Amino acid sequence: MYISEIYASGFRCFNPTAPLQLKLSPGLNILVGPNDAGKSAIIDAARYVLWTRGDDYIRPDEHDFHVDADGARGCDFVVRCTFDDLSADEEARFLEWCTNEKGKLRLHVCMRGARRVSPGGGSIISSQHRAGAEGDGLPLDGELREYLKATYLKPLRDAEREMRAGRRSRLSRILGAMPTMGPQSKPAAQGGDATLHDTLTAADVAVRNNAAVGGVASSVNTDFLDKLSFVDDRLVATLDLGAGGSFDQILERFELYLNAKAGTERIQRGLGYNNLLFMAAELLLLQSHPDQVPFLLIEEPEAHLHPQHQTLFMEVLAARAAKPDPDKGETHQQVQVLLTTHSPQLAAGAELETMTMIVGHRAFPLGATHTRLEVDDYEFLRRFLDATKANLFFARALIVVEGDGEHLLLPAIAEKLDRPLSRHGVSIVNVGHRGLFRYSRILQRKAENAIPVPVALIPDRDIPPPEAKVDL
């Protein structure tokens, strides 16, 4: 199953009179738009409803309630994720939480937040998670909650720290959740290959039998602990690798790092490469875990990434979000991705149909059923919409020009008029040909509200020479 819709009313920037109703596809979903448009609020709405894997614990606070035009803060909000395309096993497991809508079972997971002013000042915040479109169904139990948890990659994450050894490290959680690691926590069967448990136990014995290690342990015991012990409570220390602890403690000793380009010495690698490694580990976990919904939330994956690596990352992500093709031998689990970005490079490398513009706290999908683009327009833009033109997805206002002359002249005219384009959030897209309308139709809607981004088209006034003849 996959999330087909995210609904939010009264939550942060989403007014109850104009709630968010964001439709999602089972694969890749990209949110683009200017700052403060509502992209991060959408990501957080999904996190609040589903919770996430990891140590971060989130709960609503006073700032999650919508503030209206008069400055009054609301007292309740509703956030809902709707799941469709349930498998037969999922329908059977979660039947009591599902809703039958015209013979089709759907799972609505709803979170309601409430705020009331306490007598002593301040606010008292409460929330509840229930099934049902209005949150009037059964409370969610542990099994369902664990099954629905999302994976969240926050912006400007410290990937190196996440992959470092340590107590409750993210890497240890990833390793512990891998299906292949379960049998490694126990001794091998008679005649079978040694497991990780066997290997570490043997290493522990070898370490304890090492003369230098044994000498240190003996000195600690005879020189100090014997003198600090009671007669009936003798203190004895052992120095080893600690493999006798729990398997989780063993996994917490693992580190994941990139090899050096040459030689065997470990070196410090850059933030961008470490982020690629960390995101690869998270994708590996998602696609190899059939007992959880593979839903990935990513905010600004372009952080620390070179533009060419952004393109490579988008290609890998699109491949994992695509439905596997058995004819090609693909067996990976399809990952549903909800991603926010401010990178023209990422936007240019994505399929236009996967994108949704978030402008003025409203969602505007760019699929063929919503825009005025024709089929051949999509094909054209797939070839020619590059990073220099993709800034149209992030502009507050847009001027589409035909060539370099207009591109150079218009900013100068605006400066002379004391209306600098950059200060007013106006972007210029130079298409380099007469296909201006193909780009403008991206922002034109078929039957919905217009995207609140002013657009101007300025072509050349090409005057034909006198010797040119009219083609009759």
CSV table of C-alpha atoms in Angstrom, one decimal:
chain,number,residue,atom,x,y,z
A,1,MET,CA,0.0,0.0,0.0
A,2,TYR,CA,1.0,3.6,-0.4
A,3,ILE,CA,0.0,7.1,0.8
A,4,SER,CA,-2.4,8.5,-1.8
A,5,GLU,CA,-3.2,11.8,0.0
A,6,ILE,CA,-2.0,14.0,2.8
A,7,TYR,CA,-4.6,16.3,4.3
A,8,ALA,CA,-4.0,19.1,6.8
A,9,SER,CA,-6.5,21.6,8.2
A,10,GLY,CA,-5.6,24.2,10.9
A,11,PHE,CA,-2.0,22.9,10.9
A,12,ARG,CA,0.6,25.7,10.7
A,13,CYS,CA,0.1,27.6,7.5
A,14,PHE,CA,-2.9,25.6,6.3
A,15,ASN,CA,-6.0,27.5,6.9
A,16,PRO,CA,-9.1,25.5,7.9
A,17,THR,CA,-11.0,27.3,5.1
A,18,ALA,CA,-8.5,26.2,2.5
A,19,PRO,CA,-7.0,22.9,3.8
A,20,LEU,CA,-4.1,21.1,2.1
A,21,GLN,CA,-5.2,18.1,0.0
A,22,LEU,CA,-2.0,16.8,-1.6
A,23,LYS,CA,-2.4,13.8,-3.9
A,24,LEU,CA,0.7,11.5,-4.1
A,25,SER,CA,1.8,8.8,-6.5
A,26,PRO,CA,3.2,5.4,-5.3
A,27,GLY,CA,6.7,6.4,-6.5
A,28,LEU,CA,8.6,9.7,-6.5
A,29,ASN,CA,6.9,12.9,-5.4
A,30,ILE,CA,8.9,16.2,-5.4
A,31,LEU,CA,7.7,19.4,-3.8
A,32,VAL,CA,9.2,22.6,-5.2
A,33,GLY,CA,8.4,26.3,-4.6
A,34,PRO,CA,9.6,29.4,-2.9
A,35,ASN,CA,10.6,29.7,0.8
A,36,ASP,CA,7.8,29.7,3.4
A,37,ALA,CA,5.3,28.2,0.9
A,38,GLY,CA,4.5,25.2,3.1
A,39,LYS,CA,6.9,22.4,1.9
A,40,SER,CA,8.4,21.7,5.3
A,41,ALA,CA,5.0,21.8,6.9
A,42,ILE,CA,3.8,19.0,4.6
A,43,ILE,CA,6.8,16.9,5.6
A,44,ASP,CA,6.2,17.5,9.3
A,45,ALA,CA,2.5,16.7,8.8
A,46,ALA,CA,3.4,13.2,7.6
A,47,ARG,CA,6.0,12.9,10.4
A,48,TYR,CA,3.4,13.8,13.0
A,49,VAL,CA,0.8,11.3,11.8
A,50,LEU,CA,3.1,8.3,11.0
A,51,TRP,CA,6.1,8.9,13.3
A,52,THR,CA,9.5,8.1,12.1
A,53,ARG,CA,12.2,5.4,12.6
A,54,GLY,CA,15.0,6.7,14.8
A,55,ASP,CA,15.5,8.5,18.0
A,56,ASP,CA,13.6,11.7,17.2
A,57,TYR,CA,10.4,12.1,19.2
A,58,ILE,CA,8.0,14.6,17.9
A,59,ARG,CA,4.9,16.0,19.5
A,60,PRO,CA,2.8,19.1,18.6
A,61,ASP,CA,3.3,22.4,20.4
A,62,GLU,CA,1.6,25.7,20.3
A,63,HIS,CA,3.3,26.8,17.1
A,64,ASP,CA,1.7,24.0,15.1
A,65,PHE,CA,-1.8,25.7,15.3
A,66,HIS,CA,-2.8,28.0,12.5
A,67,VAL,CA,-2.8,31.7,13.1
A,68,ASP,CA,-5.5,33.5,11.0
A,69,ALA,CA,-5.3,36.9,9.3
A,70,ASP,CA,-6.4,38.6,12.5
A,71,GLY,CA,-3.6,37.1,14.5
A,72,ALA,CA,-5.8,34.7,16.4
A,73,ARG,CA,-4.3,31.2,17.0
A,74,GLY,CA,-6.5,28.2,16.4
A,75,CYS,CA,-7.5,25.7,19.0
A,76,ASP,CA,-7.5,22.5,16.9
A,77,PHE,CA,-6.0,20.9,13.8
A,78,VAL,CA,-6.4,17.8,11.8
A,79,VAL,CA,-3.7,16.0,9.8
A,80,ARG,CA,-4.5,12.8,7.9
A,81,CYS,CA,-2.7,10.3,5.7
A,82,THR,CA,-4.8,8.1,3.5
A,83,PHE,CA,-3.4,4.7,2.3
A,84,ASP,CA,-4.7,3.0,-0.8
A,85,ASP,CA,-3.9,-0.2,-2.8
A,86,LEU,CA,-3.8,-2.4,0.3
A,87,SER,CA,-2.6,-6.0,-0.4
A,88,ALA,CA,-4.8,-8.9,0.7
A,89,ASP,CA,-2.5,-9.5,3.7
A,90,GLU,CA,-2.7,-5.8,4.7
A,91,GLU,CA,-6.4,-5.8,4.5
A,92,ALA,CA,-6.6,-8.8,6.7
A,93,ARG,CA,-4.1,-7.5,9.3
A,94,PHE,CA,-5.6,-4.0,9.6
A,95,LEU,CA,-9.3,-4.7,8.7
A,96,GLU,CA,-10.7,-3.2,11.9
A,97,TRP,CA,-8.9,0.1,11.2
A,98,CYS,CA,-9.9,0.3,7.5
A,99,THR,CA,-12.9,2.1,6.0
A,100,ASN,CA,-15.1,0.5,3.3
A,101,GLU,CA,-15.7,3.2,0.7
A,102,LYS,CA,-17.9,1.9,-2.1
A,103,GLY,CA,-16.5,-1.6,-1.8
A,104,LYS,CA,-12.9,-0.4,-1.6
A,105,LEU,CA,-10.9,-0.7,1.7
A,106,ARG,CA,-8.9,2.4,2.5
A,107,LEU,CA,-6.8,3.1,5.6
A,108,HIS,CA,-7.1,6.7,7.0
A,109,VAL,CA,-4.6,7.5,9.8
A,110,CYS,CA,-5.7,10.7,11.5
A,111,MET,CA,-4.1,12.9,14.1
A,112,ARG,CA,-6.1,15.5,15.9
A,113,GLY,CA,-4.4,18.2,18.0
A,114,ALA,CA,-6.2,20.4,20.6
A,115,ARG,CA,-5.1,23.5,22.5
A,116,ARG,CA,-6.6,25.1,25.5
A,117,VAL,CA,-5.4,27.9,27.6
A,118,SER,CA,-4.4,26.9,31.1
A,119,PRO,CA,-5.7,28.8,34.1
A,120,GLY,CA,-2.2,29.8,35.1
A,121,GLY,CA,-1.3,31.0,31.6
A,122,GLY,CA,0.2,29.3,28.7
A,123,SER,CA,-1.3,26.5,26.6
A,124,ILE,CA,-2.1,22.9,27.3
A,125,ILE,CA,-1.6,20.8,24.1
A,126,SER,CA,-3.1,17.3,23.6
A,127,SER,CA,-3.2,15.0,20.6
A,128,GLN,CA,-4.6,11.6,19.6
A,129,HIS,CA,-4.1,9.2,16.7
A,130,ARG,CA,-7.1,7.3,15.4
A,131,ALA,CA,-8.2,5.6,12.3
A,132,GLY,CA,-11.0,7.0,10.1
A,133,ALA,CA,-11.3,10.0,7.8
A,134,GLU,CA,-12.5,12.2,10.7
A,135,GLY,CA,-10.4,10.5,13.3
A,136,ASP,CA,-13.4,8.8,14.7
A,137,GLY,CA,-12.2,5.2,14.4
A,138,LEU,CA,-10.2,3.0,16.7
A,139,PRO,CA,-6.9,4.1,18.3
A,140,LEU,CA,-3.8,2.9,16.6
A,141,ASP,CA,-2.0,0.0,18.3
A,142,GLY,CA,1.7,-0.8,18.4
A,143,GLU,CA,1.8,-3.2,15.4
A,144,LEU,CA,0.1,-0.8,13.1
A,145,ARG,CA,2.2,2.1,14.3
A,146,GLU,CA,5.4,0.2,13.7
A,147,TYR,CA,4.2,-0.9,10.3
A,148,LEU,CA,3.5,2.7,9.1
A,149,LYS,CA,6.6,4.5,10.4
A,150,ALA,CA,8.4,6.6,7.9
A,151,THR,CA,12.1,7.1,7.3
A,152,TYR,CA,13.0,10.8,7.6
A,153,LEU,CA,16.2,12.5,6.4
A,154,LYS,CA,16.3,16.0,7.8
A,155,PRO,CA,18.0,18.9,6.0
A,156,LEU,CA,21.7,19.6,6.8
A,157,ARG,CA,22.0,16.3,8.6
A,158,ASP,CA,25.3,15.3,10.2
A,159,ALA,CA,25.8,12.1,8.1
A,160,GLU,CA,29.2,11.3,9.6
A,161,ARG,CA,27.8,11.3,13.1
A,162,GLU,CA,24.8,9.1,12.1
A,163,MET,CA,27.2,6.5,10.7
A,164,ARG,CA,29.7,6.6,13.6
A,165,ALA,CA,29.9,4.0,16.3
A,166,GLY,CA,28.1,4.8,19.5
A,167,ARG,CA,25.2,4.0,21.8
A,168,ARG,CA,21.9,3.9,19.9
A,169,SER,CA,23.6,5.1,16.7
A,170,ARG,CA,21.5,5.3,13.6
A,171,LEU,CA,23.8,2.8,11.8
A,172,SER,CA,23.3,0.2,14.5
A,173,ARG,CA,19.5,0.7,14.1
A,174,ILE,CA,19.8,0.1,10.3
A,175,LEU,CA,22.0,-3.0,10.8
A,176,GLY,CA,19.7,-4.4,13.4
A,177,ALA,CA,16.7,-4.0,11.2
A,178,MET,CA,18.2,-5.8,8.2
A,179,PRO,CA,16.6,-9.3,7.9
A,180,THR,CA,20.0,-10.9,7.2
A,181,MET,CA,21.4,-9.7,10.6
A,182,GLY,CA,18.9,-11.6,12.7
A,183,PRO,CA,20.5,-15.1,12.5
A,184,GLN,CA,23.9,-13.5,13.1
A,185,SER,CA,23.0,-12.8,16.7
A,186,LYS,CA,23.1,-16.5,17.6
A,187,PRO,CA,25.7,-19.2,17.5
A,188,ALA,CA,25.8,-21.1,14.2
A,189,ALA,CA,24.2,-24.5,13.8
A,190,GLN,CA,26.3,-27.6,14.0
A,191,GLY,CA,28.5,-27.7,11.0
A,192,GLY,CA,27.3,-24.3,9.7
A,193,ASP,CA,29.4,-21.2,8.9
A,194,ALA,CA,30.4,-19.1,11.8
A,195,THR,CA,28.0,-16.2,12.6
A,196,LEU,CA,28.9,-12.8,13.7
A,197,HIS,CA,28.3,-13.9,17.3
A,198,ASP,CA,30.8,-16.7,16.9
A,199,THR,CA,33.4,-14.5,15.3
A,200,LEU,CA,33.2,-11.9,18.0
A,201,THR,CA,33.2,-14.4,20.8
A,202,ALA,CA,36.3,-16.0,19.4
A,203,ALA,CA,37.9,-12.6,19.1
A,204,ASP,CA,37.0,-11.9,22.7
A,205,VAL,CA,38.7,-15.1,23.9
A,206,ALA,CA,41.8,-14.3,21.8
A,207,VAL,CA,42.0,-10.8,23.3
A,208,ARG,CA,41.7,-12.0,26.9
A,209,ASN,CA,44.5,-14.5,26.3
A,210,ASN,CA,46.8,-11.8,24.9
A,211,ALA,CA,49.7,-11.3,27.3
A,212,ALA,CA,49.6,-7.5,27.2
A,213,VAL,CA,45.8,-7.3,27.8
A,214,GLY,CA,46.0,-10.0,30.5
A,215,GLY,CA,48.8,-8.1,32.2
A,216,VAL,CA,46.8,-4.9,32.3
A,217,ALA,CA,43.7,-6.7,33.7
A,218,SER,CA,45.9,-8.5,36.3
A,219,SER,CA,47.5,-5.2,37.4
A,220,VAL,CA,44.2,-3.5,37.8
A,221,ASN,CA,42.9,-6.4,40.0
A,222,THR,CA,46.0,-7.0,42.2
A,223,ASP,CA,47.2,-3.4,42.6
A,224,PHE,CA,44.0,-1.7,43.1
A,225,LEU,CA,40.7,-3.7,43.2
A,226,ASP,CA,42.0,-6.2,45.7
A,227,LYS,CA,42.7,-3.3,48.1
A,228,LEU,CA,39.4,-1.7,47.4
A,229,SER,CA,37.3,-4.9,48.0
A,230,PHE,CA,35.5,-6.2,51.1
A,231,VAL,CA,36.4,-9.7,52.2
A,232,ASP,CA,33.0,-11.0,51.3
A,233,ASP,CA,32.6,-8.9,48.1
A,234,ARG,CA,35.7,-9.1,46.0
A,235,LEU,CA,35.9,-6.8,42.9
A,236,VAL,CA,37.3,-8.5,39.8
A,237,ALA,CA,37.7,-6.8,36.4
A,238,THR,CA,37.9,-8.3,32.9
A,239,LEU,CA,39.4,-6.5,29.9
A,240,ASP,CA,38.0,-7.6,26.5
A,241,LEU,CA,36.1,-6.4,23.5
A,242,GLY,CA,32.7,-6.6,25.2
A,243,ALA,CA,31.3,-9.2,22.8
A,244,GLY,CA,29.5,-10.9,25.7
A,245,GLY,CA,27.0,-8.1,25.8
A,246,SER,CA,23.8,-7.9,23.8
A,247,PHE,CA,23.8,-8.1,20.1
A,248,ASP,CA,22.6,-4.4,19.9
A,249,GLN,CA,25.7,-3.4,21.8
A,250,ILE,CA,27.8,-5.3,19.3
A,251,LEU,CA,26.2,-3.5,16.4
A,252,GLU,CA,26.8,-0.1,18.1
A,253,ARG,CA,30.5,-0.7,17.6
A,254,PHE,CA,30.2,-0.7,13.8
A,255,GLU,CA,31.0,2.2,11.6
A,256,LEU,CA,30.3,2.8,8.0
A,257,TYR,CA,32.8,5.0,6.1
A,258,LEU,CA,34.2,5.6,2.6
A,259,ASN,CA,37.5,4.1,1.7
A,260,ALA,CA,40.5,6.2,0.8
A,261,LYS,CA,41.2,6.8,-2.9
A,262,ALA,CA,44.5,5.0,-2.5
A,263,GLY,CA,46.2,3.1,0.3
A,264,THR,CA,44.7,1.6,3.4
A,265,GLU,CA,44.8,4.6,5.8
A,266,ARG,CA,41.4,5.9,6.7
A,267,ILE,CA,41.0,9.6,5.8
A,268,GLN,CA,38.3,12.2,6.4
A,269,ARG,CA,35.9,12.4,3.4
A,270,GLY,CA,33.8,15.4,2.5
A,271,LEU,CA,30.2,16.2,3.7
A,272,GLY,CA,28.7,15.5,0.3
A,273,TYR,CA,30.2,12.0,0.0
A,274,ASN,CA,29.2,11.1,3.6
A,275,ASN,CA,25.7,12.2,2.8
A,276,LEU,CA,25.5,10.0,-0.3
A,277,LEU,CA,26.8,7.1,1.8
A,278,PHE,CA,24.2,7.7,4.6
A,279,MET,CA,21.3,8.0,2.1
A,280,ALA,CA,22.4,4.8,0.4
A,281,ALA,CA,22.3,3.0,3.7
A,282,GLU,CA,18.7,4.3,4.4
A,283,LEU,CA,17.6,3.3,0.9
A,284,LEU,CA,19.0,-0.2,1.5
A,285,LEU,CA,17.0,-0.6,4.7
A,286,LEU,CA,13.8,0.6,3.1
A,287,GLN,CA,13.9,-1.7,0.1
A,288,SER,CA,14.8,-4.8,2.1
A,289,HIS,CA,12.1,-4.6,4.7
A,290,PRO,CA,8.8,-6.0,3.5
A,291,ASP,CA,7.2,-5.8,7.0
A,292,GLN,CA,7.1,-2.0,6.9
A,293,VAL,CA,5.7,0.6,4.6
A,294,PRO,CA,8.6,1.9,2.5
A,295,PHE,CA,7.9,5.6,2.8
A,296,LEU,CA,10.9,8.0,2.7
A,297,LEU,CA,10.7,11.7,3.6
A,298,ILE,CA,13.7,13.8,2.5
A,299,GLU,CA,14.2,17.5,3.0
A,300,GLU,CA,16.7,19.2,0.7
A,301,PRO,CA,18.9,16.2,-0.3
A,302,GLU,CA,21.0,18.6,-2.3
A,303,ALA,CA,22.8,19.8,0.9
A,304,HIS,CA,26.6,19.5,0.4
A,305,LEU,CA,26.2,17.8,-3.0
A,306,HIS,CA,27.9,18.9,-6.1
A,307,PRO,CA,25.5,19.5,-9.0
A,308,GLN,CA,26.6,16.5,-10.9
A,309,HIS,CA,26.1,14.3,-7.8
A,310,GLN,CA,22.7,15.8,-7.4
A,311,THR,CA,21.8,14.5,-10.9
A,312,LEU,CA,23.3,11.0,-10.1
A,313,PHE,CA,21.4,10.9,-6.8
A,314,MET,CA,18.1,11.8,-8.5
A,315,GLU,CA,18.6,9.0,-11.1
A,316,VAL,CA,19.2,6.4,-8.3
A,317,LEU,CA,16.2,7.7,-6.3
A,318,ALA,CA,14.0,7.6,-9.3
A,319,ALA,CA,15.0,4.0,-10.0
A,320,ARG,CA,14.2,2.9,-6.5
A,321,ALA,CA,10.9,4.7,-6.6
A,322,ALA,CA,9.9,3.1,-9.8
A,323,LYS,CA,7.8,-0.1,-9.9
A,324,PRO,CA,10.2,-3.0,-10.3
A,325,ASP,CA,10.1,-4.8,-13.7
A,326,PRO,CA,10.2,-8.6,-13.3
A,327,ASP,CA,11.2,-9.0,-16.9
A,328,LYS,CA,14.4,-7.1,-16.1
A,329,GLY,CA,15.1,-9.3,-13.0
A,330,GLU,CA,14.2,-6.4,-10.7
A,331,THR,CA,13.1,-7.6,-7.3
A,332,HIS,CA,13.6,-4.6,-5.0
A,333,GLN,CA,10.7,-3.2,-3.1
A,334,GLN,CA,9.2,0.0,-4.6
A,335,VAL,CA,9.9,3.0,-2.3
A,336,GLN,CA,7.5,5.9,-2.0
A,337,VAL,CA,9.4,9.1,-1.7
A,338,LEU,CA,8.3,12.6,-0.7
A,339,LEU,CA,11.1,15.1,-1.3
A,340,THR,CA,11.4,18.8,-0.9
A,341,THR,CA,14.1,20.8,-2.8
A,342,HIS,CA,15.3,24.2,-3.7
A,343,SER,CA,17.8,22.9,-6.2
A,344,PRO,CA,17.2,23.7,-9.9
A,345,GLN,CA,19.6,20.9,-10.7
A,346,LEU,CA,17.4,18.3,-8.9
A,347,ALA,CA,14.3,19.8,-10.4
A,348,ALA,CA,15.7,19.7,-13.9
A,349,GLY,CA,16.7,16.0,-13.5
A,350,ALA,CA,13.2,14.9,-12.4
A,351,GLU,CA,10.2,14.0,-14.5
A,352,LEU,CA,7.8,17.0,-14.6
A,353,GLU,CA,4.9,14.7,-13.8
A,354,THR,CA,6.4,13.8,-10.4
A,355,MET,CA,6.6,17.4,-9.2
A,356,THR,CA,4.1,19.5,-7.3
A,357,MET,CA,4.5,23.3,-6.8
A,358,ILE,CA,3.7,24.6,-3.4
A,359,VAL,CA,2.9,28.3,-3.6
A,360,GLY,CA,1.0,30.3,-1.1
A,361,HIS,CA,0.3,27.3,1.1
A,362,ARG,CA,-1.5,25.5,-1.8
A,363,ALA,CA,-0.5,22.5,-3.8
A,364,PHE,CA,-0.4,22.6,-7.6
A,365,PRO,CA,0.5,19.2,-9.2
A,366,LEU,CA,2.3,19.4,-12.6
A,367,GLY,CA,0.9,16.2,-14.0
A,368,ALA,CA,-0.8,16.0,-17.4
A,369,THR,CA,-4.3,16.1,-15.9
A,370,HIS,CA,-3.7,19.5,-14.2
A,371,THR,CA,-1.6,21.6,-16.5
A,372,ARG,CA,-2.3,22.9,-20.0
A,373,LEU,CA,0.8,21.1,-21.4
A,374,GLU,CA,0.3,18.8,-24.3
A,375,VAL,CA,1.9,15.3,-24.5
A,376,ASP,CA,4.6,16.6,-26.9
A,377,ASP,CA,5.2,19.5,-24.5
A,378,TYR,CA,6.3,17.0,-21.8
A,379,GLU,CA,8.6,15.3,-24.2
A,380,PHE,CA,10.1,18.6,-25.3
A,381,LEU,CA,10.6,19.8,-21.7
A,382,ARG,CA,12.1,16.5,-20.7
A,383,ARG,CA,14.9,17.2,-23.2
A,384,PHE,CA,15.4,21.0,-22.9
A,385,LEU,CA,14.4,22.0,-19.3
A,386,ASP,CA,17.8,22.3,-17.8
A,387,ALA,CA,19.0,23.8,-14.5
A,388,THR,CA,19.2,27.3,-15.9
A,389,LYS,CA,15.5,27.2,-16.8
A,390,ALA,CA,14.3,25.2,-13.7
A,391,ASN,CA,14.5,28.2,-11.5
A,392,LEU,CA,11.0,28.9,-12.8
A,393,PHE,CA,9.8,26.4,-10.1
A,394,PHE,CA,11.1,28.7,-7.3
A,395,ALA,CA,10.3,32.2,-8.5
A,396,ARG,CA,7.9,34.6,-7.0
A,397,ALA,CA,7.4,36.1,-10.5
A,398,LEU,CA,8.7,35.0,-13.8
A,399,ILE,CA,9.8,36.6,-17.1
A,400,VAL,CA,10.3,34.1,-20.0
A,401,VAL,CA,12.5,35.6,-22.7
A,402,GLU,CA,13.4,34.3,-26.1
A,403,GLY,CA,17.1,35.1,-26.2
A,404,ASP,CA,20.3,36.7,-24.8
A,405,GLY,CA,19.4,40.2,-25.7
A,406,GLU,CA,16.3,40.4,-23.5
A,407,HIS,CA,18.1,38.5,-20.8
A,408,LEU,CA,20.8,41.2,-20.7
A,409,LEU,CA,18.6,44.2,-21.3
A,410,LEU,CA,15.7,43.6,-18.9
A,411,PRO,CA,17.7,43.6,-15.6
A,412,ALA,CA,19.4,46.8,-16.7
A,413,ILE,CA,16.1,48.5,-17.4
A,414,ALA,CA,14.7,47.3,-14.1
A,415,GLU,CA,17.8,48.8,-12.3
A,416,LYS,CA,17.3,52.1,-14.0
A,417,LEU,CA,13.6,52.1,-12.9
A,418,ASP,CA,14.8,51.4,-9.3
A,419,ARG,CA,12.9,48.1,-9.5
A,420,PRO,CA,15.8,45.5,-9.3
A,421,LEU,CA,14.4,42.1,-10.3
A,422,SER,CA,16.3,40.2,-7.6
A,423,ARG,CA,14.8,42.3,-4.8
A,424,HIS,CA,11.3,41.6,-6.1
A,425,GLY,CA,11.8,37.9,-6.5
A,426,VAL,CA,11.6,38.0,-10.3
A,427,SER,CA,13.4,35.3,-12.2
A,428,ILE,CA,14.3,35.4,-15.9
A,429,VAL,CA,14.3,32.2,-17.9
A,430,ASN,CA,16.1,32.4,-21.2
A,431,VAL,CA,14.7,29.6,-23.4
A,432,GLY,CA,16.9,30.5,-26.5
A,433,HIS,CA,14.1,29.9,-29.0
A,434,ARG,CA,10.5,30.6,-29.8
A,435,GLY,CA,9.1,27.9,-27.6
A,436,LEU,CA,8.2,30.3,-24.8
A,437,PHE,CA,4.7,29.1,-24.5
A,438,ARG,CA,5.8,25.5,-23.7
A,439,TYR,CA,7.4,26.8,-20.5
A,440,SER,CA,4.5,29.1,-19.6
A,441,ARG,CA,2.0,26.3,-19.9
A,442,ILE,CA,3.7,24.6,-17.0
A,443,LEU,CA,2.1,27.2,-14.8
A,444,GLN,CA,-1.2,27.3,-16.5
A,445,ARG,CA,-4.1,25.2,-15.0
A,446,LYS,CA,-6.8,23.3,-16.8
A,447,ALA,CA,-9.7,23.8,-14.4
A,448,GLU,CA,-8.2,24.7,-11.0
A,449,ASN,CA,-7.2,27.9,-9.3
A,450,ALA,CA,-4.3,29.7,-11.1
A,451,ILE,CA,-0.9,29.4,-9.6
A,452,PRO,CA,-0.2,32.8,-7.9
A,453,VAL,CA,3.0,33.4,-9.8
A,454,PRO,CA,2.9,36.3,-12.4
A,455,VAL,CA,4.3,35.3,-15.7
A,456,ALA,CA,5.4,37.5,-18.6
A,457,LEU,CA,6.5,36.3,-22.1
A,458,ILE,CA,8.9,38.5,-24.1
A,459,PRO,CA,9.9,37.3,-27.6
A,460,ASP,CA,12.1,39.1,-30.1
A,461,ARG,CA,10.5,41.3,-32.7
A,462,ASP,CA,12.3,39.6,-35.6
A,463,ILE,CA,11.9,41.9,-38.6
A,464,PRO,CA,12.4,40.0,-41.9
A,465,PRO,CA,14.7,41.5,-44.5
A,466,PRO,CA,13.0,43.1,-47.6
A,467,GLU,CA,14.2,40.3,-49.8
A,468,ALA,CA,12.3,37.7,-47.9
A,469,LYS,CA,9.3,36.5,-49.8
A,470,VAL,CA,6.0,35.6,-48.3
A,471,ASP,CA,5.4,31.9,-48.5
A,472,LEU,CA,2.0,31.4,-50.0
